């Protein structure tokens, strides 16, 4: 299950497959936790909380993040 397909407020452990450098500069790196906070009316983009920051990612960028549900 991709990160953007997951329901609200689930925390995941991140394993970045593609776009590793770009996501790293945004503060998303392997092993951290990320949580989906909100979704736009058309489901793209979505607001995420990671490492004390709020990030807005489009679904195509969030699709590069895989993880497992921690909660």
Short mmCIF file of N, CA and C in Angstrom, two decimals:
data_model
loop_
_atom_site.label_atom_id
_atom_site.label_comp_id
_atom_site.label_asym_id
_atom_site.label_seq_id
_atom_site.Cartn_x
_atom_site.Cartn_y
_atom_site.Cartn_z
N UNK A 1 0.85 -1.18 0.00
CA UNK A 1 0.00 0.00 0.00
C UNK A 1 0.90 1.24 0.00
N UNK A 2 0.67 2.14 -0.92
CA UNK A 2 1.43 3.38 -1.00
C UNK A 2 0.98 4.35 0.08
N UNK A 3 1.85 5.29 0.44
CA UNK A 3 1.54 6.24 1.50
C UNK A 3 0.29 7.06 1.18
N UNK A 4 0.12 7.50 -0.03
CA UNK A 4 -1.02 8.36 -0.35
C UNK A 4 -2.34 7.60 -0.36
N UNK A 5 -2.30 6.27 -0.41
CA UNK A 5 -3.52 5.46 -0.38
C UNK A 5 -3.98 5.14 1.04
N UNK A 6 -3.16 5.42 2.04
CA UNK A 6 -3.47 5.04 3.41
C UNK A 6 -4.46 6.01 4.04
N UNK A 7 -5.25 5.54 4.99
CA UNK A 7 -6.21 6.41 5.66
C UNK A 7 -5.52 7.46 6.52
N UNK A 8 -6.33 8.31 7.12
CA UNK A 8 -5.83 9.42 7.92
C UNK A 8 -5.08 8.94 9.16
N UNK A 9 -4.11 9.73 9.56
CA UNK A 9 -3.40 9.60 10.84
C UNK A 9 -2.72 8.26 11.09
N UNK A 10 -2.30 7.59 10.06
CA UNK A 10 -1.51 6.38 10.25
C UNK A 10 -0.04 6.75 10.17
N UNK A 11 0.74 6.17 11.04
CA UNK A 11 2.17 6.41 11.01
C UNK A 11 2.84 5.25 10.29
N UNK A 12 3.83 5.56 9.50
CA UNK A 12 4.52 4.52 8.76
C UNK A 12 6.02 4.68 8.92
N UNK A 13 6.72 3.61 8.72
CA UNK A 13 8.17 3.64 8.64
C UNK A 13 8.50 3.75 7.15
N UNK A 14 9.37 4.67 6.79
CA UNK A 14 9.58 4.99 5.38
C UNK A 14 10.75 4.21 4.79
N UNK A 15 10.53 3.70 3.61
CA UNK A 15 11.57 3.07 2.81
C UNK A 15 11.49 3.72 1.44
N UNK A 16 12.33 4.68 1.17
CA UNK A 16 12.26 5.45 -0.07
C UNK A 16 12.84 4.62 -1.21
N UNK A 17 12.07 4.48 -2.28
CA UNK A 17 12.51 3.72 -3.44
C UNK A 17 13.11 4.62 -4.50
N UNK A 18 12.32 5.59 -4.97
CA UNK A 18 12.76 6.48 -6.03
C UNK A 18 12.80 7.90 -5.49
N UNK A 19 13.36 8.79 -6.27
CA UNK A 19 13.41 10.21 -5.89
C UNK A 19 14.05 10.39 -4.52
N UNK A 20 15.00 9.55 -4.18
CA UNK A 20 15.57 9.56 -2.84
C UNK A 20 16.18 10.90 -2.46
N UNK A 21 16.96 11.50 -3.33
CA UNK A 21 17.61 12.77 -3.02
C UNK A 21 16.59 13.89 -2.83
N UNK A 22 15.61 13.97 -3.70
CA UNK A 22 14.61 15.04 -3.61
C UNK A 22 13.83 14.94 -2.31
N UNK A 23 13.38 13.75 -1.95
CA UNK A 23 12.64 13.57 -0.71
C UNK A 23 13.53 13.79 0.51
N UNK A 24 14.80 13.43 0.41
CA UNK A 24 15.73 13.66 1.51
C UNK A 24 15.86 15.15 1.81
N UNK A 25 15.94 15.97 0.77
CA UNK A 25 16.04 17.42 0.97
C UNK A 25 14.76 18.01 1.53
N UNK A 26 13.64 17.33 1.35
CA UNK A 26 12.38 17.76 1.96
C UNK A 26 12.27 17.29 3.41
N UNK A 27 13.21 16.46 3.85
CA UNK A 27 13.19 15.98 5.23
C UNK A 27 12.63 14.59 5.39
N UNK A 28 12.46 13.87 4.30
CA UNK A 28 11.93 12.51 4.35
C UNK A 28 13.08 11.55 4.02
N UNK A 29 13.39 10.69 4.96
CA UNK A 29 14.49 9.76 4.76
C UNK A 29 14.10 8.39 5.32
N UNK A 30 14.78 7.32 4.90
CA UNK A 30 14.42 5.97 5.34
C UNK A 30 14.48 5.84 6.86
N UNK A 31 13.50 5.14 7.42
CA UNK A 31 13.47 4.86 8.84
C UNK A 31 12.70 5.85 9.69
N UNK A 32 12.29 6.98 9.12
CA UNK A 32 11.54 7.96 9.91
C UNK A 32 10.05 7.65 9.87
N UNK A 33 9.28 8.39 10.65
CA UNK A 33 7.83 8.21 10.69
C UNK A 33 7.16 9.39 10.00
N UNK A 34 6.08 9.09 9.31
CA UNK A 34 5.32 10.13 8.61
C UNK A 34 3.83 9.86 8.85
N UNK A 35 3.04 10.92 8.91
CA UNK A 35 1.61 10.78 9.18
C UNK A 35 0.84 11.69 8.23
N UNK A 36 -0.20 11.16 7.62
CA UNK A 36 -1.06 11.93 6.73
C UNK A 36 -2.05 12.72 7.58
N UNK A 37 -2.09 14.05 7.39
CA UNK A 37 -2.97 14.90 8.18
C UNK A 37 -4.24 15.29 7.44
N UNK A 38 -4.09 15.74 6.21
CA UNK A 38 -5.25 16.21 5.44
C UNK A 38 -5.08 15.85 3.98
N UNK A 39 -6.21 15.90 3.29
CA UNK A 39 -6.22 15.65 1.86
C UNK A 39 -7.03 16.75 1.19
N UNK A 40 -6.60 17.16 0.01
CA UNK A 40 -7.33 18.18 -0.75
C UNK A 40 -8.66 17.60 -1.23
N UNK A 41 -9.60 18.45 -1.64
CA UNK A 41 -10.91 17.96 -2.08
C UNK A 41 -10.84 16.91 -3.21
N UNK A 42 -9.90 17.03 -4.10
CA UNK A 42 -9.76 16.06 -5.18
C UNK A 42 -8.72 14.98 -4.85
N UNK A 43 -8.31 14.88 -3.58
CA UNK A 43 -7.35 13.90 -3.07
C UNK A 43 -5.92 14.14 -3.52
N UNK A 44 -5.62 15.27 -4.13
CA UNK A 44 -4.25 15.56 -4.55
C UNK A 44 -4.05 17.06 -4.51
N UNK A 45 -3.13 17.60 -3.76
CA UNK A 45 -2.11 16.97 -2.91
C UNK A 45 -2.62 16.67 -1.51
N UNK A 46 -1.73 16.10 -0.69
CA UNK A 46 -2.07 15.77 0.70
C UNK A 46 -1.05 16.42 1.63
N UNK A 47 -1.48 16.70 2.85
CA UNK A 47 -0.63 17.30 3.87
C UNK A 47 -0.14 16.19 4.79
N UNK A 48 1.18 16.15 5.00
CA UNK A 48 1.81 15.14 5.85
C UNK A 48 2.58 15.81 6.97
N UNK A 49 2.77 15.09 8.08
CA UNK A 49 3.58 15.56 9.20
C UNK A 49 4.75 14.60 9.34
N UNK A 50 5.97 15.15 9.26
CA UNK A 50 7.18 14.33 9.36
C UNK A 50 8.28 15.15 10.01
N UNK A 51 8.91 14.59 11.01
CA UNK A 51 10.06 15.20 11.69
C UNK A 51 9.77 16.62 12.17
N UNK A 52 8.58 16.85 12.69
CA UNK A 52 8.21 18.16 13.22
C UNK A 52 7.82 19.18 12.17
N UNK A 53 7.72 18.77 10.93
CA UNK A 53 7.37 19.68 9.83
C UNK A 53 6.11 19.20 9.12
N UNK A 54 5.38 20.15 8.57
CA UNK A 54 4.24 19.83 7.72
C UNK A 54 4.68 19.96 6.27
N UNK A 55 4.42 18.92 5.50
CA UNK A 55 4.82 18.87 4.09
C UNK A 55 3.60 18.61 3.23
N UNK A 56 3.56 19.25 2.08
CA UNK A 56 2.51 18.98 1.11
C UNK A 56 3.15 18.23 -0.05
N UNK A 57 2.64 17.04 -0.32
CA UNK A 57 3.17 16.21 -1.40
C UNK A 57 2.05 15.82 -2.35
N UNK A 58 2.37 15.85 -3.63
CA UNK A 58 1.43 15.33 -4.62
C UNK A 58 1.46 13.81 -4.55
N UNK A 59 0.41 13.19 -5.04
CA UNK A 59 0.32 11.73 -4.98
C UNK A 59 1.46 11.05 -5.73
N UNK A 60 1.91 11.64 -6.83
CA UNK A 60 3.01 11.02 -7.58
C UNK A 60 4.31 11.02 -6.78
N UNK A 61 4.51 12.05 -5.93
CA UNK A 61 5.69 12.07 -5.07
C UNK A 61 5.52 11.15 -3.87
N UNK A 62 4.32 11.13 -3.30
CA UNK A 62 4.05 10.25 -2.16
C UNK A 62 4.09 8.79 -2.58
N UNK A 63 3.85 8.51 -3.85
CA UNK A 63 3.89 7.12 -4.33
C UNK A 63 5.31 6.55 -4.29
N UNK A 64 6.31 7.41 -4.20
CA UNK A 64 7.71 6.97 -4.11
C UNK A 64 8.06 6.50 -2.70
N UNK A 65 7.15 6.67 -1.76
CA UNK A 65 7.39 6.30 -0.36
C UNK A 65 6.60 5.04 -0.05
N UNK A 66 7.28 4.04 0.46
CA UNK A 66 6.62 2.82 0.91
C UNK A 66 6.90 2.65 2.38
N UNK A 67 6.02 1.94 3.06
CA UNK A 67 6.26 1.73 4.49
C UNK A 67 5.32 0.71 5.07
N UNK A 68 5.45 0.53 6.36
CA UNK A 68 4.58 -0.39 7.08
C UNK A 68 3.83 0.39 8.14
N UNK A 69 2.63 -0.02 8.43
CA UNK A 69 1.80 0.66 9.41
C UNK A 69 2.32 0.33 10.80
N UNK A 70 2.57 1.36 11.61
CA UNK A 70 3.07 1.17 12.96
C UNK A 70 1.95 1.13 13.98
N UNK A 71 0.85 1.82 13.71
CA UNK A 71 -0.28 1.85 14.65
C UNK A 71 -1.46 1.11 14.06
#
